[in-house]
PDB file of C-alpha atoms in Angstrom:
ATOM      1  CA  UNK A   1      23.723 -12.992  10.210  1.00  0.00           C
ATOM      2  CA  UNK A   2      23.247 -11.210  13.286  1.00  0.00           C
ATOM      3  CA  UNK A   3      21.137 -13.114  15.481  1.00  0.00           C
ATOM      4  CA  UNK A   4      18.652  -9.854  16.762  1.00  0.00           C
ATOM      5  CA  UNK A   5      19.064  -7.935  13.439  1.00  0.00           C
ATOM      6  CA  UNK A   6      15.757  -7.165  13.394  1.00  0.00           C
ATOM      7  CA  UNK A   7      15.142  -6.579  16.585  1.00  0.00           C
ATOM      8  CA  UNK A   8      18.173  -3.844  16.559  1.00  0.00           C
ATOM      9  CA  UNK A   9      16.234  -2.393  13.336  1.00  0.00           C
ATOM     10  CA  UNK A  10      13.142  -1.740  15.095  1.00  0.00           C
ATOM     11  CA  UNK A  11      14.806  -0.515  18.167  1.00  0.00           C
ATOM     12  CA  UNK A  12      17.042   1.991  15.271  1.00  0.00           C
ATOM     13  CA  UNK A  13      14.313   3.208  13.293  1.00  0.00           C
ATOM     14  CA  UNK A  14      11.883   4.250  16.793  1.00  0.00           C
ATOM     15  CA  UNK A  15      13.690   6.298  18.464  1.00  0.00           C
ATOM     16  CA  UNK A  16      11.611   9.456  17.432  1.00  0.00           C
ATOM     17  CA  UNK A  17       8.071   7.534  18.872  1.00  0.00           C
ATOM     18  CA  UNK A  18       9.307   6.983  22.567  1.00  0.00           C
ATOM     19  CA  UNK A  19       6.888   7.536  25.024  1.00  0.00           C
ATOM     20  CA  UNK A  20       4.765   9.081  22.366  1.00  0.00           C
ATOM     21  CA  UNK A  21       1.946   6.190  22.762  1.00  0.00           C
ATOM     22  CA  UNK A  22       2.280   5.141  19.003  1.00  0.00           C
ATOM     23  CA  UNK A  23       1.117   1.534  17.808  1.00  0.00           C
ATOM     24  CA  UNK A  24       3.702  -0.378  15.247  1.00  0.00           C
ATOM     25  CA  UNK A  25       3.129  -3.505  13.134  1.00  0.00           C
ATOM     26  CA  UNK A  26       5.908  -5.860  12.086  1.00  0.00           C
ATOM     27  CA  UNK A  27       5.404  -9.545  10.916  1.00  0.00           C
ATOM     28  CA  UNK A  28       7.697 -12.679  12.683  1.00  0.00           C
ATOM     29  CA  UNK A  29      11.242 -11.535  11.231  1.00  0.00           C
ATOM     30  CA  UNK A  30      11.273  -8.878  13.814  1.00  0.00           C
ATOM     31  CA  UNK A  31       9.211  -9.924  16.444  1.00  0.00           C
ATOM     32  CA  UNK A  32       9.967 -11.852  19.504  1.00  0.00           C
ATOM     33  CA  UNK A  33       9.074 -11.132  23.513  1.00  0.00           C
ATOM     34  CA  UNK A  34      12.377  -8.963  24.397  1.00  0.00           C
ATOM     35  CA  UNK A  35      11.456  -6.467  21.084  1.00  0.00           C
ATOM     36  CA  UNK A  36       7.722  -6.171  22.895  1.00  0.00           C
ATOM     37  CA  UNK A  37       8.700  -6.169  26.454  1.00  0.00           C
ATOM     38  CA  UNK A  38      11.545  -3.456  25.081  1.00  0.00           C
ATOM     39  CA  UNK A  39       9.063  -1.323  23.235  1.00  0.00           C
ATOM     40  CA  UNK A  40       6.488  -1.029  26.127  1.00  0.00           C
ATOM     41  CA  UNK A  41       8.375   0.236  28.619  1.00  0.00           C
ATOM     42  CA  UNK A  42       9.436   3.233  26.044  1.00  0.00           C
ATOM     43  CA  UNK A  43       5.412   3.238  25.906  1.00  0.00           C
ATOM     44  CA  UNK A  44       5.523   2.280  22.032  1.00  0.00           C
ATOM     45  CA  UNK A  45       3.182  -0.834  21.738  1.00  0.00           C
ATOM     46  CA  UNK A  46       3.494  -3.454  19.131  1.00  0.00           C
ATOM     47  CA  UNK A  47       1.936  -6.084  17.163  1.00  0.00           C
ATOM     48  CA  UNK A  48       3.230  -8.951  14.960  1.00  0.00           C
ATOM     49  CA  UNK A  49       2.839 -12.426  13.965  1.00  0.00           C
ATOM     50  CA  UNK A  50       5.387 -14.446  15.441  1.00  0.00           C
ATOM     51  CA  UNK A  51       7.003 -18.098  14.748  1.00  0.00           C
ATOM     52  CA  UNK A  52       6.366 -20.945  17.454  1.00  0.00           C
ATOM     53  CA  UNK A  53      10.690 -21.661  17.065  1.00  0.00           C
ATOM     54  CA  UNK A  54      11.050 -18.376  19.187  1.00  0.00           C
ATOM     55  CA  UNK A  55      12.546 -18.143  22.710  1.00  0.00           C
ATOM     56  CA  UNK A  56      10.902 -17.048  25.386  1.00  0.00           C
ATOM     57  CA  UNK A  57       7.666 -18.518  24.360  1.00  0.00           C
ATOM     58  CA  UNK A  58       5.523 -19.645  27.238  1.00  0.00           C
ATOM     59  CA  UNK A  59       4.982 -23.239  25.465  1.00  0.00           C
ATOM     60  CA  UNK A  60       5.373 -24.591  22.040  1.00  0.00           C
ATOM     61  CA  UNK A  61       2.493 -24.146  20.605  1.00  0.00           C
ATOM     62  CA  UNK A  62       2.003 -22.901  17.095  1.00  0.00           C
ATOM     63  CA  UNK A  63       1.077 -19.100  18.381  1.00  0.00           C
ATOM     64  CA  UNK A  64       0.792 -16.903  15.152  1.00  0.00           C
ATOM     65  CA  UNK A  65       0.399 -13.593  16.740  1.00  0.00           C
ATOM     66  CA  UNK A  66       1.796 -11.287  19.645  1.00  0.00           C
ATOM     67  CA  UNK A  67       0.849  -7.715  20.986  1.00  0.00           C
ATOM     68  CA  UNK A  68       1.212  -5.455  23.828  1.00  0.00           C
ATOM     69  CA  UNK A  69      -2.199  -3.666  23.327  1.00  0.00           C
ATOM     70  CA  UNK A  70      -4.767  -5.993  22.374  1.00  0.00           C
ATOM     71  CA  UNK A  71      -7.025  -8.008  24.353  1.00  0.00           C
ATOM     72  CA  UNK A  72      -7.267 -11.970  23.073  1.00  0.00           C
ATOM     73  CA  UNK A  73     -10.671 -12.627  23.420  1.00  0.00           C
ATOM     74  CA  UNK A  74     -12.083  -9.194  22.102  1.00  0.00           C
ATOM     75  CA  UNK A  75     -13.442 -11.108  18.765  1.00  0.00           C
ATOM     76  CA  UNK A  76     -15.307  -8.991  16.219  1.00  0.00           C
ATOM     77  CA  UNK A  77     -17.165  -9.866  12.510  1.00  0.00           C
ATOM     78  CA  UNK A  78     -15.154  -9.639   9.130  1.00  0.00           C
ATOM     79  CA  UNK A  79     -16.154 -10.585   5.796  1.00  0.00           C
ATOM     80  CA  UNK A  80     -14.637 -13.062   4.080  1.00  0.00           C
ATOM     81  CA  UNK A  81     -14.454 -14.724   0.374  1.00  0.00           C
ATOM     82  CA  UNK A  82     -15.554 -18.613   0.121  1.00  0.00           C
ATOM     83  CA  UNK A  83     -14.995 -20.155  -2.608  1.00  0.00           C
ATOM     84  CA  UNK A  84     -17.934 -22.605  -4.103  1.00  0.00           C
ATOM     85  CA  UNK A  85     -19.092 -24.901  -6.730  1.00  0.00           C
ATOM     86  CA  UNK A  86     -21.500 -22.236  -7.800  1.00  0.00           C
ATOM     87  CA  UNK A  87     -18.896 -19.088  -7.643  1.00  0.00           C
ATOM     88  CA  UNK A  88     -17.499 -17.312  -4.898  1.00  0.00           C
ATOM     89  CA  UNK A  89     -19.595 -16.394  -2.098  1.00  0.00           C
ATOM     90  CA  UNK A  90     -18.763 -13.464   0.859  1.00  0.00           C
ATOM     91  CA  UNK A  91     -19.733 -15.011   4.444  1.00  0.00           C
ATOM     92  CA  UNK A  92     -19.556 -12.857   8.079  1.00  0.00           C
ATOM     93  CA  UNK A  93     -16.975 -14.509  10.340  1.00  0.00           C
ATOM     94  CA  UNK A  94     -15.847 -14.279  13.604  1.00  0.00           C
ATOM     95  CA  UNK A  95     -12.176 -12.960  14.079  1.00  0.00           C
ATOM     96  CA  UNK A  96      -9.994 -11.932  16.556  1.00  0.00           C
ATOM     97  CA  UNK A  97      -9.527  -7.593  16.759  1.00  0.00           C
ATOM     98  CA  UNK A  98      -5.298  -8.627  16.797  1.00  0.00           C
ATOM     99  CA  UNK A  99      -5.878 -10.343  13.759  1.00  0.00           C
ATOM    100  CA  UNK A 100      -7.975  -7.818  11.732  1.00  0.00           C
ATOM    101  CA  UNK A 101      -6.160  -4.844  12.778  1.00  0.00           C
ATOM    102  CA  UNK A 102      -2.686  -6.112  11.525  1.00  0.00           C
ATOM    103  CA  UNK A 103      -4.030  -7.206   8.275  1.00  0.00           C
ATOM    104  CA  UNK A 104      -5.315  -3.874   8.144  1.00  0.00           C
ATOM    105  CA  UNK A 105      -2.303  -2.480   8.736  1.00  0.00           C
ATOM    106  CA  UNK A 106       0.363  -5.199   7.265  1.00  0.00           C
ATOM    107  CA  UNK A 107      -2.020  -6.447   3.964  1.00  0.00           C
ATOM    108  CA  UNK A 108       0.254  -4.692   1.295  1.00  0.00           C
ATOM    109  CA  UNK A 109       3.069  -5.930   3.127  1.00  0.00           C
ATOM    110  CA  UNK A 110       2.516  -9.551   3.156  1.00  0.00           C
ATOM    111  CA  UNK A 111       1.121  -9.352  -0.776  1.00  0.00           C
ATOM    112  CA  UNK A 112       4.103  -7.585  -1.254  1.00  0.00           C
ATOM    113  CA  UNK A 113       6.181 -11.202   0.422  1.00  0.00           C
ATOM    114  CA  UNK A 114       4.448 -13.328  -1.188  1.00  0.00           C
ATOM    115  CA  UNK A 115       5.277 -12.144  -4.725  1.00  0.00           C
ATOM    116  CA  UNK A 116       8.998 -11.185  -3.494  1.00  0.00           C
ATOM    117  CA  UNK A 117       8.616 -15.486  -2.675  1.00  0.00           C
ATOM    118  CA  UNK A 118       7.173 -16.390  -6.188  1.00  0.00           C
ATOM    119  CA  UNK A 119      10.144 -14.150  -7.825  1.00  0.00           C
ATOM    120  CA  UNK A 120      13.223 -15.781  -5.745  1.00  0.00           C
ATOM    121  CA  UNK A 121      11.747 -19.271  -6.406  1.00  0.00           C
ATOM    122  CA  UNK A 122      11.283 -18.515 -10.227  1.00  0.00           C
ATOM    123  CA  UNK A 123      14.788 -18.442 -11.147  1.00  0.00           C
ATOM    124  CA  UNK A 124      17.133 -15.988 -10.951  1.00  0.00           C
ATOM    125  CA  UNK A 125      16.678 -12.590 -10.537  1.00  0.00           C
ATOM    126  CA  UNK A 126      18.033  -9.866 -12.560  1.00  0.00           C
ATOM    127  CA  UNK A 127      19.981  -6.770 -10.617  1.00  0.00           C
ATOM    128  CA  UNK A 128      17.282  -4.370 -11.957  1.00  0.00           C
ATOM    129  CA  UNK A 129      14.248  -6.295 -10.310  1.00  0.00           C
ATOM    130  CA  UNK A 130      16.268  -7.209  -7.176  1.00  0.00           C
ATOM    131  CA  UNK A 131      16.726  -3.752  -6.168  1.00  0.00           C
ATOM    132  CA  UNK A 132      13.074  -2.941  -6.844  1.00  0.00           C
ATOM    133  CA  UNK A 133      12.277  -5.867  -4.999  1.00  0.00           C
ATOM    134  CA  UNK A 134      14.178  -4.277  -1.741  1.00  0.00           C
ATOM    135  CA  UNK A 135      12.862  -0.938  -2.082  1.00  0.00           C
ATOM    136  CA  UNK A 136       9.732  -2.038  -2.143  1.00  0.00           C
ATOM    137  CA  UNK A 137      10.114  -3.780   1.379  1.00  0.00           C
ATOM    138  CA  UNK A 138      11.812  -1.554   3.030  1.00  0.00           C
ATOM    139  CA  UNK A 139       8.921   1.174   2.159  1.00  0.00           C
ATOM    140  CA  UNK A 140       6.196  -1.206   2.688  1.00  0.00           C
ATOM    141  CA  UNK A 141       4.780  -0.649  -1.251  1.00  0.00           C
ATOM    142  CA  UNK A 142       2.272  -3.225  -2.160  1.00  0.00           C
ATOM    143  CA  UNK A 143       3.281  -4.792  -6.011  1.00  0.00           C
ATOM    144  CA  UNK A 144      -0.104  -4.529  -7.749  1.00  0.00           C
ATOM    145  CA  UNK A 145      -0.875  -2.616 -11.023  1.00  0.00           C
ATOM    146  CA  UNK A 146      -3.033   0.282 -11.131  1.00  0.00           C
ATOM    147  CA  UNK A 147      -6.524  -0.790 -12.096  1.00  0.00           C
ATOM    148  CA  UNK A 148      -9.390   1.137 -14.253  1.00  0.00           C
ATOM    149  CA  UNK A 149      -8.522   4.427 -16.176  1.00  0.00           C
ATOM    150  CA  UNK A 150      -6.017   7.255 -15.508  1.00  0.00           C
ATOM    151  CA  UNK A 151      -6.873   9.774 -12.756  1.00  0.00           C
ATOM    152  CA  UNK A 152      -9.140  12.140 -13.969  1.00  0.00           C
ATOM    153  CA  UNK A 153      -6.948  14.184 -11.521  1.00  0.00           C
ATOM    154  CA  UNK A 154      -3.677  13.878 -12.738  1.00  0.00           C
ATOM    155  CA  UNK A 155      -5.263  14.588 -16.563  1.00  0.00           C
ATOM    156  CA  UNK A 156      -6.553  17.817 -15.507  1.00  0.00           C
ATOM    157  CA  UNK A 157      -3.442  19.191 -14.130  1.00  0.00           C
ATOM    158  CA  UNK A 158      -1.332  18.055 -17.276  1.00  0.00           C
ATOM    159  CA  UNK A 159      -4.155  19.838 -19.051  1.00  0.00           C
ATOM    160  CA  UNK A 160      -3.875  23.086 -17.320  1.00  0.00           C
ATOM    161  CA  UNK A 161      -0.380  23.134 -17.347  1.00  0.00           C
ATOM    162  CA  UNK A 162      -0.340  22.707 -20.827  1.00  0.00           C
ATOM    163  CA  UNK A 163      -2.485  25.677 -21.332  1.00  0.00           C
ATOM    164  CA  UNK A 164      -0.470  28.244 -18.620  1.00  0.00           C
ATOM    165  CA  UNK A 165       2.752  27.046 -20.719  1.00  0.00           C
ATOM    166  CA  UNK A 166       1.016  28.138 -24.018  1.00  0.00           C
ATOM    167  CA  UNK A 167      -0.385  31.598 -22.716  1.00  0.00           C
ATOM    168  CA  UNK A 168       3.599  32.959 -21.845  1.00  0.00           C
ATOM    169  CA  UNK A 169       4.387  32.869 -25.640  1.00  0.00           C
ATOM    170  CA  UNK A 170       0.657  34.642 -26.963  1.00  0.00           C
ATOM    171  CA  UNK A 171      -0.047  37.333 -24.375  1.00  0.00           C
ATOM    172  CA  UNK A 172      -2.975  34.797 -22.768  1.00  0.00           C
ATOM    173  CA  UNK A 173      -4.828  35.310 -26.164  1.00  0.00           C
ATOM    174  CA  UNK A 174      -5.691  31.426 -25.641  1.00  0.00           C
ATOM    175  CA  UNK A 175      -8.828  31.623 -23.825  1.00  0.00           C
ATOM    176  CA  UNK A 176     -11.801  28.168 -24.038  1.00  0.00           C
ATOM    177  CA  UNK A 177     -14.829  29.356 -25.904  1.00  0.00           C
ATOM    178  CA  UNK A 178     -18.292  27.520 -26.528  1.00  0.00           C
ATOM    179  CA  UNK A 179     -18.528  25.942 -30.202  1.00  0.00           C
ATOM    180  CA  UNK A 180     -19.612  22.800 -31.981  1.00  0.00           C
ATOM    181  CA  UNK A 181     -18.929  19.355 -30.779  1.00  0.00           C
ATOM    182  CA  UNK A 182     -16.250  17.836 -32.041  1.00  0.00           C
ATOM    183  CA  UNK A 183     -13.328  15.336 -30.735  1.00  0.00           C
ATOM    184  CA  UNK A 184     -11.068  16.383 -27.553  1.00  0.00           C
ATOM    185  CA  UNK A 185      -7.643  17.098 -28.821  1.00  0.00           C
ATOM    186  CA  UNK A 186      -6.381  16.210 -25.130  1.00  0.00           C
ATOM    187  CA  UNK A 187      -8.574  13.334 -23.550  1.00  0.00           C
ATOM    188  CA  UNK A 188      -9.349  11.381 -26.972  1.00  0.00           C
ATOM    189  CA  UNK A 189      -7.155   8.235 -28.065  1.00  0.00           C
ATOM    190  CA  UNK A 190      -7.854   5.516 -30.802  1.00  0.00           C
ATOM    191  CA  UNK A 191      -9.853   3.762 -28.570  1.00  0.00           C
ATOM    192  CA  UNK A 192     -11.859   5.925 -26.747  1.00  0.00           C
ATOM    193  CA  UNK A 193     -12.896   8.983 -28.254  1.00  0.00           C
ATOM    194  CA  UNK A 194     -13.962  12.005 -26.071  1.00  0.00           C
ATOM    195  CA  UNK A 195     -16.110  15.173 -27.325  1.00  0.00           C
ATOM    196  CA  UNK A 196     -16.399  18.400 -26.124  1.00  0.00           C
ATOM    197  CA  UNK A 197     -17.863  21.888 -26.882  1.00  0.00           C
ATOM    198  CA  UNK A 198     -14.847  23.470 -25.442  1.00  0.00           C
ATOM    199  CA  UNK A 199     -12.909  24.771 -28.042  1.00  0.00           C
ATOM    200  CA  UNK A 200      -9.235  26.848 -28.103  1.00  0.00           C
ATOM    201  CA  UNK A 201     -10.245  30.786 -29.405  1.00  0.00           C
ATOM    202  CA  UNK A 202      -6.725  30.923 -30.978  1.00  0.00           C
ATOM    203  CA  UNK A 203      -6.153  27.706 -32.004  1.00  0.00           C
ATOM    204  CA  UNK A 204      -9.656  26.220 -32.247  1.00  0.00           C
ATOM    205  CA  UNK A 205      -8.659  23.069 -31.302  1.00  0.00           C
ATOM    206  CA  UNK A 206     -11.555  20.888 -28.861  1.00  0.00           C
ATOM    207  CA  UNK A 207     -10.351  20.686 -24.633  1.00  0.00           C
TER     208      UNK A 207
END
């Protein structure tokens, strides 16, 4: 493997931000000193976490972060989950403003690793999830499942286009009208059952 791969990947894919002041998060498999030092003088600043193996470190210490825009010792007050005999319980913390703004920036990404981890160490992959795997790294897509009910939204708009679909067959003659309550034909399932007083005037069905 090429030994500044990344580094040549972060260089390839910012050429449209020099010296437009932008800020850029990446975590340790791109980051070292040259990529920062690089960056800055095309007035694109940086952040990442980096690993204490790198060159060009001042010392060997375990240093988990670099930037060329924040100020170390600016510390400010995050919330954060404890976990207790009793439950869990949320407690205000000091923190570092590096650290908060590039798990601000880079959370999805590094939920997105550690699953991407949990998969490669489960056994082998198949082709299908492997590729999904990939695309979700390279566009920085977080792997959780949508939580909670369908967008009330997106159910609208299927609705309505439902309806304008009908109308260019019946001369718009499908038009809602007030009536009796009775069970959505649309929004109801087995489940959960929805009622309206909206009814179709042709087909006096319930919307």
């Amino acid at each position: 493997m090429e030994r500044k791969l990344g580094e040549r990947v972060v260089l390839d894919l910012t050429r449209e931000l020099v010296g437009k002041s932008y800020k850029i998060f990446f975590d340790n498999y791109f980051s070292s000193v040259d990529l920062l030092v690089g960056l800055y003088k095309e007035n694109i600043f940086a952040c990442g976490t980096i690993g204490k193996n790198r060159q060009s470190l001042p010392d060997s210490r375990s240093i988990l972060f670099i930037s060329s825009f924040h100020d170390p010792y600016i510390i400010q007050k995050i919330n954060c989950k404890h976990k207790e005999d009793d439950g869990i319980s949320i407690k205000e913390i000091p923190c570092p403003k590096l650290e908060k703004d590039y798990n601000q920036y880079m959370g999805d990404v590094e939920k997105q690793e550690v699953v991407a981890t949990h998969i490669l160490q489960g056994g082998q992959m198949k082709l299908k999830d492997f590729r999904i795997a990939i695309a979700a790294g390279l566009i920085g897509a977080a792997f959780e499942q949508k939580r909670g009910r369908p967008s009330a939204t997106k159910a609208e708009n299927k609705y309505k286009r439902r309806i304008l679909h009908e109308k260019r067959y019946s001369e718009a003659a499908h038009l809602p009208e007030f009536g009796t309550k009775r069970r959505c034909n649309f929004c109801s399932t087995k489940k959960d059952v929805k009622i309206s007083r909206v009814i179709c005037s042709e087909c006096k069905i319930a919307l």
